[in-house]
Tab-separated table of C-alpha atoms in Angstrom:
chain	number	residue	atom	x	y	z
A	231	MET	CA	0.000	0.000	0.000
A	232	ASN	CA	2.720	2.498	1.001
A	233	GLN	CA	4.717	1.683	-2.129
A	234	LEU	CA	1.681	2.358	-4.325
A	235	LEU	CA	0.956	5.664	-2.607
A	236	ARG	CA	4.558	6.698	-3.322
A	237	ASN	CA	4.118	5.801	-6.991
A	238	ARG	CA	3.428	9.121	-8.712
A	239	VAL	CA	1.880	7.580	-11.826
A	240	PHE	CA	-0.522	5.455	-9.782
A	241	VAL	CA	-1.642	8.414	-7.650
A	242	ILE	CA	-2.150	10.758	-10.620
A	243	VAL	CA	-3.943	8.229	-12.841
A	244	ALA	CA	-6.148	7.082	-9.958
A	245	THR	CA	-7.041	10.686	-9.045
A	246	ALA	CA	-7.899	11.564	-12.645
A	247	ASP	CA	-10.008	8.411	-12.948
A	248	LEU	CA	-11.895	9.357	-9.787
A	249	LEU	CA	-12.662	12.820	-11.130
A	250	GLN	CA	-13.904	11.258	-14.354
A	251	GLN	CA	-16.162	8.925	-12.361
A	252	VAL	CA	-17.706	11.889	-10.554
A	253	GLY	CA	-18.338	13.553	-13.895
A	254	ILE	CA	-19.849	10.414	-15.387
A	255	TRP	CA	-22.323	10.011	-12.533
A	256	ILE	CA	-23.357	13.662	-12.601
A	257	ARG	CA	-23.857	13.323	-16.351
A	258	ASN	CA	-25.755	10.052	-16.097
A	259	MET	CA	-28.226	11.219	-13.460
A	260	ALA	CA	-28.778	14.658	-14.979
A	261	LEU	CA	-29.393	13.334	-18.487
A	262	LEU	CA	-31.583	10.465	-17.247
A	263	PHE	CA	-33.977	12.761	-15.412
A	264	TYR	CA	-33.844	15.430	-18.115
A	265	ILE	CA	-34.724	12.981	-20.882
A	266	MET	CA	-37.507	11.418	-18.795
A	267	ASN	CA	-38.985	14.868	-18.149
A	268	GLN	CA	-38.788	15.769	-21.834
A	269	THR	CA	-40.348	12.487	-23.050
A	270	ASN	CA	-42.877	11.832	-20.274
A	271	ASN	CA	-41.010	8.794	-18.872
A	272	ASP	CA	-40.723	6.943	-22.199
A	273	PRO	CA	-38.776	3.634	-21.751
A	274	THR	CA	-37.682	3.719	-25.387
A	275	ALA	CA	-36.092	7.165	-24.959
A	276	VAL	CA	-34.253	5.984	-21.837
A	277	SER	CA	-32.948	2.895	-23.625
A	278	LEU	CA	-31.878	5.119	-26.551
A	279	LEU	CA	-29.876	7.294	-24.163
A	280	THR	CA	-28.060	4.213	-22.865
A	281	ALA	CA	-27.548	2.889	-26.391
A	282	LEU	CA	-25.962	6.176	-27.458
A	283	GLU	CA	-23.502	5.793	-24.596
A	284	TYR	CA	-22.321	2.417	-25.842
A	285	LEU	CA	-22.572	2.774	-29.624
A	286	PRO	CA	-19.475	5.022	-29.892
A	287	ILE	CA	-17.581	2.667	-27.593
A	288	PHE	CA	-18.474	-0.218	-29.886
A	289	VAL	CA	-17.402	1.712	-32.989
A	290	PHE	CA	-14.263	3.457	-31.699
A	291	SER	CA	-12.842	1.008	-29.150
A	292	LEU	CA	-10.629	-0.921	-31.583
A	293	ILE	CA	-9.469	2.282	-33.272
A	294	GLY	CA	-8.774	3.954	-29.926
A	295	GLY	CA	-6.907	0.930	-28.600
A	296	THR	CA	-4.758	0.749	-31.718
A	297	PHE	CA	-3.716	4.380	-31.500
A	298	ALA	CA	-3.212	4.139	-27.728
A	299	ASP	CA	-0.429	1.665	-28.482
A	300	ARG	CA	1.105	4.129	-30.963
A	301	TRP	CA	0.622	7.521	-29.320
A	302	ASN	CA	2.266	9.113	-26.295
A	303	PRO	CA	-0.003	7.958	-23.406
A	304	LYS	CA	0.503	11.107	-21.331
A	305	LYS	CA	-0.500	13.416	-24.162
A	306	THR	CA	-3.442	11.165	-25.047
A	307	VAL	CA	-5.052	11.229	-21.590
A	308	ILE	CA	-4.580	14.994	-21.270
A	309	LEU	CA	-6.037	15.683	-24.709
A	310	GLY	CA	-8.961	13.340	-24.033
A	311	ASP	CA	-10.097	15.130	-20.869
A	312	THR	CA	-9.545	18.533	-22.487
A	313	LEU	CA	-11.789	17.620	-25.416
A	314	SER	CA	-14.431	16.324	-22.999
A	315	ALA	CA	-14.377	19.675	-21.181
A	316	ILE	CA	-14.704	21.636	-24.440
A	317	SER	CA	-17.615	19.452	-25.570
A	318	MET	CA	-19.560	20.367	-22.422
A	319	VAL	CA	-19.297	24.058	-23.337
A	320	VAL	CA	-20.573	23.407	-26.878
A	321	ILE	CA	-23.499	21.327	-25.633
A	322	LEU	CA	-24.340	23.948	-23.010
A	323	ALA	CA	-24.531	26.563	-25.764
A	324	LEU	CA	-26.832	24.379	-27.887
A	325	VAL	CA	-29.160	23.640	-24.963
A	326	SER	CA	-29.301	27.362	-24.168
A	327	LEU	CA	-30.487	27.926	-27.747
A	328	GLY	CA	-33.381	25.530	-27.182
A	329	LEU	CA	-31.897	22.439	-28.843
A	330	TRP	CA	-32.527	20.078	-25.907
A	331	GLN	CA	-31.755	17.008	-28.045
A	332	ALA	CA	-28.103	18.119	-27.935
A	333	VAL	CA	-27.831	16.463	-24.505
A	334	PHE	CA	-27.567	13.128	-26.294
A	335	ALA	CA	-24.302	14.411	-27.758
A	336	ALA	CA	-22.845	14.771	-24.241
A	337	THR	CA	-22.959	11.020	-23.888
A	338	VAL	CA	-21.695	10.358	-27.414
A	339	VAL	CA	-18.672	12.684	-27.202
A	340	SER	CA	-17.642	11.436	-23.761
A	341	ALA	CA	-17.850	7.824	-24.933
A	342	ILE	CA	-15.739	8.471	-28.037
A	343	VAL	CA	-12.995	10.308	-26.162
A	344	SER	CA	-12.798	7.626	-23.474
A	345	GLN	CA	-11.886	5.008	-26.083
A	346	PHE	CA	-8.589	6.767	-26.660
A	347	SER	CA	-7.769	7.817	-23.094
A	348	GLN	CA	-8.736	4.693	-21.125
A	349	PRO	CA	-6.359	2.300	-22.960
A	350	SER	CA	-3.601	4.866	-22.476
A	351	SER	CA	-4.239	4.784	-18.718
A	352	SER	CA	-3.787	0.999	-18.812
A	353	VAL	CA	-0.505	1.455	-20.695
A	354	LEU	CA	0.704	3.865	-17.992
A	355	PHE	CA	-0.230	1.344	-15.299
A	356	ARG	CA	1.625	-1.463	-17.055
A	357	LYS	CA	4.745	0.656	-17.590
A	358	HIS	CA	4.998	2.229	-14.133
A	359	VAL	CA	3.328	-0.148	-11.629
A	360	PRO	CA	5.297	-3.310	-10.682
A	361	ALA	CA	3.569	-6.546	-11.759
A	362	GLU	CA	3.226	-7.822	-8.181
A	363	GLN	CA	1.359	-4.634	-7.208
A	364	VAL	CA	-1.081	-4.553	-10.137
A	365	GLY	CA	-3.815	-6.551	-8.384
A	366	ALA	CA	-3.658	-4.383	-5.268
A	367	ALA	CA	-3.518	-1.200	-7.364
A	368	ILE	CA	-6.650	-2.140	-9.278
A	369	GLY	CA	-8.416	-3.175	-6.082
A	370	ILE	CA	-7.600	0.157	-4.448
A	371	THR	CA	-8.654	2.109	-7.528
A	372	GLN	CA	-11.890	0.127	-7.695
A	373	SER	CA	-12.590	0.849	-4.014
A	374	LEU	CA	-11.961	4.569	-4.417
A	375	MET	CA	-14.192	4.724	-7.485
A	376	SER	CA	-16.895	2.947	-5.519
A	377	VAL	CA	-16.965	5.835	-3.064
A	378	PHE	CA	-18.088	8.045	-5.906
A	379	THR	CA	-20.500	5.385	-7.124
A	380	ILE	CA	-22.147	5.858	-3.729
A	381	PHE	CA	-22.137	9.642	-3.676
A	382	GLY	CA	-22.102	10.328	-7.426
A	383	PRO	CA	-25.781	9.494	-8.046
A	384	ILE	CA	-26.795	11.449	-4.951
A	385	ALA	CA	-24.718	14.449	-6.006
A	386	GLY	CA	-25.919	14.199	-9.602
A	387	THR	CA	-29.562	14.027	-8.539
A	388	PHE	CA	-29.138	16.951	-6.136
A	389	ILE	CA	-27.355	19.147	-8.670
A	390	TYR	CA	-29.970	18.454	-11.353
A	391	THR	CA	-33.084	18.771	-9.161
A	392	GLN	CA	-31.850	21.881	-7.363
A	393	LEU	CA	-29.854	23.699	-10.027
A	394	GLY	CA	-30.907	22.236	-13.371
A	395	LEU	CA	-29.208	20.781	-16.426
A	396	GLN	CA	-27.145	23.809	-17.402
A	397	PHE	CA	-25.365	23.992	-14.053
A	398	SER	CA	-24.722	20.220	-14.292
A	399	LEU	CA	-22.958	20.783	-17.622
A	400	ILE	CA	-20.845	23.570	-16.090
A	401	ILE	CA	-19.778	21.232	-13.276
A	402	LEU	CA	-18.824	18.621	-15.869
A	403	PHE	CA	-16.671	21.179	-17.692
A	404	VAL	CA	-14.764	21.995	-14.483
A	405	ILE	CA	-14.270	18.328	-13.557
A	406	PHE	CA	-12.862	17.271	-16.929
A	407	LEU	CA	-10.602	20.335	-17.080
A	408	LEU	CA	-9.258	19.585	-13.596
A	409	ALA	CA	-8.556	15.958	-14.584
A	410	ALA	CA	-6.582	17.171	-17.606
A	411	PHE	CA	-4.582	19.592	-15.435
A	412	ILE	CA	-3.643	16.930	-12.884
A	413	GLN	CA	-2.290	14.641	-15.610
A	414	LEU	CA	0.135	17.344	-16.723
A	415	PHE	CA	2.276	16.163	-13.787
A	416	LEU	CA	2.695	12.654	-15.189
A	417	PRO	CA	6.324	11.789	-16.051
A	418	PRO	CA	7.314	12.125	-19.715
A	419	SER	CA	6.269	9.080	-21.684
A	420	SER	CA	6.846	8.052	-25.253
A	421	ARG	CA	6.059	5.113	-27.467
A	422	GLU	CA	8.692	3.003	-29.177
A	423	LYS	CA	9.832	4.548	-32.451
A	424	THR	CA	9.705	1.149	-34.160
A	425	VAL	CA	5.939	1.195	-33.820
A	426	GLU	CA	5.702	4.098	-36.209
A	427	LYS	CA	7.273	2.000	-38.991
A	428	ARG	CA	4.067	-0.026	-39.192
A	429	SER	CA	0.774	1.320	-40.425
A	430	ALA	CA	-2.199	1.650	-38.096
A	431	MET	CA	-3.994	-1.030	-40.125
A	432	GLU	CA	-1.118	-3.467	-39.562
A	433	ASP	CA	-1.236	-2.748	-35.838
A	434	LEU	CA	-4.987	-3.273	-35.814
A	435	LYS	CA	-4.663	-6.651	-37.542
A	436	GLY	CA	-1.875	-7.594	-35.163
A	437	GLY	CA	-4.123	-6.906	-32.175
A	438	ILE	CA	-6.896	-9.112	-33.568
A	439	GLN	CA	-4.427	-11.933	-34.258
A	440	TYR	CA	-2.996	-11.623	-30.738
A	441	VAL	CA	-6.429	-12.133	-29.188
A	442	ILE	CA	-7.250	-15.052	-31.509
A	443	LYS	CA	-3.989	-16.841	-30.614
A	444	HIS	CA	-4.464	-16.376	-26.852
A	445	SER	CA	-6.945	-18.957	-25.501
A	446	ASN	CA	-7.836	-16.974	-22.376
A	447	LEU	CA	-8.522	-13.858	-24.411
A	448	ARG	CA	-10.796	-15.806	-26.761
A	449	LEU	CA	-12.818	-17.089	-23.795
A	450	ILE	CA	-12.969	-13.633	-22.219
A	451	ALA	CA	-14.163	-12.175	-25.516
A	452	GLY	CA	-17.063	-14.649	-25.670
A	453	MET	CA	-17.955	-14.068	-22.045
A	454	PHE	CA	-17.868	-10.301	-22.425
A	455	LEU	CA	-20.288	-10.530	-25.344
A	456	LEU	CA	-22.808	-12.541	-23.306
A	457	THR	CA	-22.485	-10.392	-20.188
A	458	GLY	CA	-22.770	-7.284	-22.341
A	459	VAL	CA	-26.178	-8.344	-23.633
A	460	ALA	CA	-27.240	-9.275	-20.088
A	461	ILE	CA	-26.178	-5.895	-18.694
A	462	GLY	CA	-27.732	-4.007	-21.592
A	463	LEU	CA	-31.106	-5.678	-21.106
A	464	THR	CA	-31.511	-4.513	-17.505
A	465	GLN	CA	-29.464	-1.335	-17.225
A	466	PRO	CA	-32.043	1.061	-18.732
A	467	LEU	CA	-34.817	-0.534	-16.660
A	468	ASP	CA	-33.531	0.112	-13.126
A	469	VAL	CA	-35.627	3.240	-12.892
A	470	PHE	CA	-38.757	1.330	-13.938
A	471	VAL	CA	-38.151	-1.382	-11.356
A	472	THR	CA	-37.940	1.413	-8.798
A	473	MET	CA	-41.245	2.913	-9.921
A	474	GLU	CA	-43.308	-0.150	-10.874
A	475	ARG	CA	-42.097	-2.847	-8.469
A	476	LEU	CA	-41.278	-0.717	-5.437
A	477	GLY	CA	-43.827	2.064	-5.965
A	478	LEU	CA	-41.226	4.791	-5.455
A	479	PRO	CA	-40.625	7.999	-7.441
A	480	LYS	CA	-38.008	7.834	-10.196
A	481	GLU	CA	-35.591	9.983	-8.176
A	482	ALA	CA	-35.306	7.115	-5.646
A	483	VAL	CA	-33.160	5.195	-8.144
A	484	GLN	CA	-30.172	7.170	-6.809
A	485	TRP	CA	-30.340	5.344	-3.469
A	486	PHE	CA	-30.244	1.909	-5.054
A	487	VAL	CA	-27.325	2.920	-7.264
A	488	ALA	CA	-25.623	4.178	-4.103
A	489	CYS	CA	-26.256	0.804	-2.437
A	490	GLU	CA	-24.476	-0.882	-5.326
A	491	GLY	CA	-21.642	1.574	-4.827
A	492	VAL	CA	-21.370	0.501	-1.178
A	493	GLY	CA	-21.084	-3.097	-2.356
A	494	MET	CA	-18.402	-2.143	-4.891
A	495	LEU	CA	-16.468	-0.325	-2.169
A	496	VAL	CA	-16.565	-3.362	0.120
A	497	GLY	CA	-15.790	-5.735	-2.738
A	498	GLY	CA	-12.888	-3.623	-3.994
A	499	ILE	CA	-11.309	-3.402	-0.540
A	500	LEU	CA	-11.773	-7.130	0.000
A	501	ALA	CA	-10.335	-8.011	-3.418
A	502	ALA	CA	-7.315	-5.766	-2.807
A	503	THR	CA	-6.760	-7.331	0.625
A	504	ILE	CA	-6.854	-10.939	-0.573
A	505	THR	CA	-5.500	-10.339	-4.063
A	506	LYS	CA	-3.022	-13.250	-3.928
A	507	TRP	CA	-5.760	-15.683	-2.854
A	508	VAL	CA	-8.062	-14.375	-5.570
A	509	GLU	CA	-5.411	-14.948	-8.239
A	510	ARG	CA	-4.765	-18.515	-7.023
A	511	HIS	CA	-8.491	-19.362	-7.133
A	512	ARG	CA	-9.344	-17.115	-10.071
A	513	ASN	CA	-11.593	-19.487	-12.007
A	514	ASN	CA	-13.628	-20.460	-8.942
A	515	VAL	CA	-13.994	-16.814	-7.950
A	516	ILE	CA	-15.238	-15.827	-11.410
A	517	THR	CA	-17.669	-18.746	-11.670
A	518	SER	CA	-19.094	-18.140	-8.182
A	519	THR	CA	-19.430	-14.447	-8.964
A	520	LEU	CA	-21.404	-15.136	-12.143
A	521	ILE	CA	-23.750	-17.610	-10.446
A	522	LEU	CA	-24.458	-15.149	-7.631
A	523	TRP	CA	-24.911	-12.328	-10.140
A	524	SER	CA	-27.508	-14.382	-12.021
A	525	ILE	CA	-29.472	-15.176	-8.853
A	526	ILE	CA	-29.607	-11.608	-7.595
A	527	THR	CA	-30.783	-10.403	-11.018
A	528	ILE	CA	-33.918	-12.504	-10.544
A	529	ILE	CA	-34.379	-11.431	-6.926
A	530	GLU	CA	-34.131	-7.762	-7.905
A	531	VAL	CA	-37.077	-7.884	-10.303
A	532	LEU	CA	-39.189	-10.083	-8.003
A	533	SER	CA	-38.679	-7.905	-4.941
A	534	ILE	CA	-41.400	-5.521	-3.832
A	535	PHE	CA	-39.524	-4.521	-0.673
A	536	PRO	CA	-37.086	-1.589	-0.894
A	537	LEU	CA	-34.811	-3.022	1.811
A	538	LEU	CA	-34.530	-6.357	-0.020
A	539	THR	CA	-33.779	-4.581	-3.288
A	540	ALA	CA	-31.155	-2.454	-1.544
A	541	GLY	CA	-29.586	-5.601	-0.109
A	542	VAL	CA	-29.296	-7.368	-3.458
A	543	ARG	CA	-27.855	-4.214	-5.015
A	544	ILE	CA	-25.138	-4.230	-2.338
A	545	ILE	CA	-24.365	-7.871	-3.149
A	546	SER	CA	-24.408	-6.981	-6.844
A	547	GLY	CA	-21.802	-4.313	-6.145
A	548	VAL	CA	-19.544	-6.779	-4.343
A	549	THR	CA	-19.725	-9.253	-7.235
A	550	THR	CA	-19.127	-6.490	-9.786
A	551	ALA	CA	-16.024	-5.310	-7.910
A	552	PHE	CA	-14.529	-8.806	-7.828
A	553	PHE	CA	-15.373	-9.276	-11.508
A	554	GLN	CA	-13.661	-6.039	-12.506
A	555	VAL	CA	-10.593	-6.502	-10.309
A	556	VAL	CA	-9.983	-10.069	-11.489
A	557	PHE	CA	-10.312	-9.284	-15.177
A	558	SER	CA	-8.482	-5.968	-15.071
A	559	THR	CA	-5.568	-7.695	-13.344
A	560	LEU	CA	-5.652	-10.540	-15.867
A	561	MET	CA	-5.675	-8.151	-18.819
A	562	ILE	CA	-2.781	-6.047	-17.536
A	563	LYS	CA	-0.558	-8.890	-16.278
A	564	GLU	CA	-1.052	-11.439	-19.081
A	565	VAL	CA	-1.086	-9.108	-22.084
A	566	GLN	CA	2.242	-7.861	-23.444
A	567	VAL	CA	2.628	-4.123	-22.936
A	568	GLU	CA	2.740	-3.339	-26.668
A	569	TYR	CA	-0.625	-5.062	-27.139
A	570	ILE	CA	-2.591	-3.664	-24.176
A	571	GLY	CA	-4.414	-0.956	-26.109
A	572	ARG	CA	-5.273	-3.200	-29.047
A	573	THR	CA	-6.367	-6.092	-26.842
A	574	ASN	CA	-8.736	-3.775	-25.021
A	575	GLY	CA	-9.781	-2.468	-28.405
A	576	VAL	CA	-10.686	-5.938	-29.653
A	577	ILE	CA	-12.496	-7.205	-26.547
A	578	THR	CA	-14.259	-4.020	-25.417
A	579	PRO	CA	-16.360	-3.709	-28.620
A	580	LEU	CA	-17.760	-7.175	-27.922
A	581	LEU	CA	-18.843	-6.119	-24.438
A	582	MET	CA	-20.184	-2.816	-25.659
A	583	GLY	CA	-21.777	-4.381	-28.721
A	584	GLY	CA	-23.610	-6.761	-26.413
A	585	ILE	CA	-24.697	-3.912	-24.162
A	586	LEU	CA	-25.786	-1.944	-27.219
A	587	VAL	CA	-27.946	-4.814	-28.484
A	588	GLY	CA	-29.419	-5.317	-25.028
A	589	THR	CA	-30.259	-1.656	-24.502
A	590	LEU	CA	-31.745	-1.257	-27.963
A	591	VAL	CA	-34.193	-4.139	-27.446
A	592	SER	CA	-34.884	-3.820	-23.708
A	593	GLY	CA	-37.433	-1.042	-24.092
A	594	PHE	CA	-39.295	-2.946	-26.799
A	595	ILE	CA	-39.204	-6.231	-24.861
A	596	VAL	CA	-40.540	-4.710	-21.673
A	597	ASN	CA	-43.353	-3.034	-23.632
A	598	SER	CA	-44.170	-6.328	-25.386
A	599	ILE	CA	-43.765	-8.702	-22.448
A	600	THR	CA	-42.884	-7.714	-18.859
A	601	LEU	CA	-39.988	-6.659	-16.695
A	602	PHE	CA	-39.802	-10.264	-15.463
A	603	GLY	CA	-39.080	-11.582	-18.953
A	604	VAL	CA	-36.251	-9.138	-19.516
A	605	TYR	CA	-34.560	-9.798	-16.180
A	606	GLY	CA	-35.043	-13.562	-16.569
A	607	LEU	CA	-33.331	-13.519	-19.963
A	608	SER	CA	-30.475	-11.502	-18.490
A	609	ALA	CA	-30.009	-14.041	-15.677
A	610	VAL	CA	-29.874	-16.943	-18.152
A	611	LEU	CA	-27.187	-15.219	-20.255
A	612	ILE	CA	-25.049	-14.561	-17.178
A	613	MET	CA	-25.329	-18.201	-16.115
A	614	LEU	CA	-24.208	-19.360	-19.574
A	615	CYS	CA	-20.920	-17.502	-19.053
A	616	THR	CA	-19.876	-20.037	-16.415
A	617	ILE	CA	-19.324	-22.555	-19.227
A	618	LEU	CA	-16.602	-20.303	-20.626
A	619	THR	CA	-14.975	-19.375	-17.322
A	620	ALA	CA	-14.500	-23.049	-16.454
A	621	LYS	CA	-12.091	-23.288	-19.409
A	622	LEU	CA	-9.840	-20.374	-18.416
A	623	LYS	CA	-6.196	-21.352	-17.917
A	624	VAL	CA	-3.964	-20.047	-15.138
A	625	TYR	CA	-0.507	-19.030	-16.384
A	626	GLY	CA	2.671	-18.208	-14.574
A	627	GLU	CA	4.445	-14.934	-15.316
A	628	GLY	CA	5.199	-14.847	-19.056
A	629	ASP	CA	3.557	-18.215	-19.844
A	630	ASN	CA	0.875	-16.573	-21.926
A	631	THR	CA	3.555	-15.114	-24.208
A	632	ARG	CA	5.053	-18.526	-24.787
A	633	GLU	CA	1.620	-19.886	-25.696
A	634	VAL	CA	1.203	-17.217	-28.347
A	635	GLU	CA	4.685	-17.755	-29.770
A	636	SER	CA	4.184	-21.520	-29.980
A	637	LYS	CA	1.159	-21.237	-32.263
């Protein structure tokens, strides 16, 4: 812990990520309520808002990952947050002119920019954080982000309900600008000059081939696609579960999101504390997490008691934290540094493509059938992922590279 806190790159990247998380939650809550007010609580409009968040990620993830491996990571993360800040000013101007539909662009722009900056953050972690500290670093970062998952929805709801959309956009501008400023203090970083001798298309193809040749990455890709659809089906419907199953106003969704944040905080701390044990029993941890995740998905839609729903959201947060810590550690430790951006760029579109499909159809499914059908389908898809996780291999340091070279 002390060694990580003395690591300047870790502290700066983690702080910038936390600021971005605050901005994301303020954006999410403000736009959710604003769109619902403008469309009279239309489920299709809400699912469209979520879809627009993931469509750019699906389209630009591979491109962003490829260029993250080629560009200077420090300059990339600074430019990304700066562009996000500028976009908030443009959208604020359009909304002030009466073009309320411009709020959809806030989600689109933020999603596009993140596909270039997030892989660069992973590159910085891989280059400057010792391999034996990666699991703990991710666990700590996950725990800190969970704090803002707790308070972010509350803050976002308060800012929007008390001060309105325009002030929310101003806050977003300040947050992204501050994140960019903090990252100016990162140490100089450059990419290998030999990379520039290859074209971007050659790098892109190389990233795809790297994933195909790596058995664990192939399994993770399939699992991410299934979980993406499962997440996409239910994510836009949380607010409707709050209103229809629990009989609460839509603003109450913030408290259940906060409960999940509490679970993520606990799960992140626990995962960071027992990181060595988690890595030794990785497959069992992932499989157990998926089974529990599937069960609580069903309980959430069946529950008519707010306290029960809050409880399962806490458990959901714990499972999500373990899921993220395990896979983030796996991706950083097993993937060669020159392929980190492209590997993320190949696998992330599958997750986001799944989420995109799920969000696009969730509104139509719930209007055609019921909430129960949507959540039941999501639970089944999550359970199917256990078939893939059972086949994951556990490698020693560098073994994954030898597997790739032997093929």
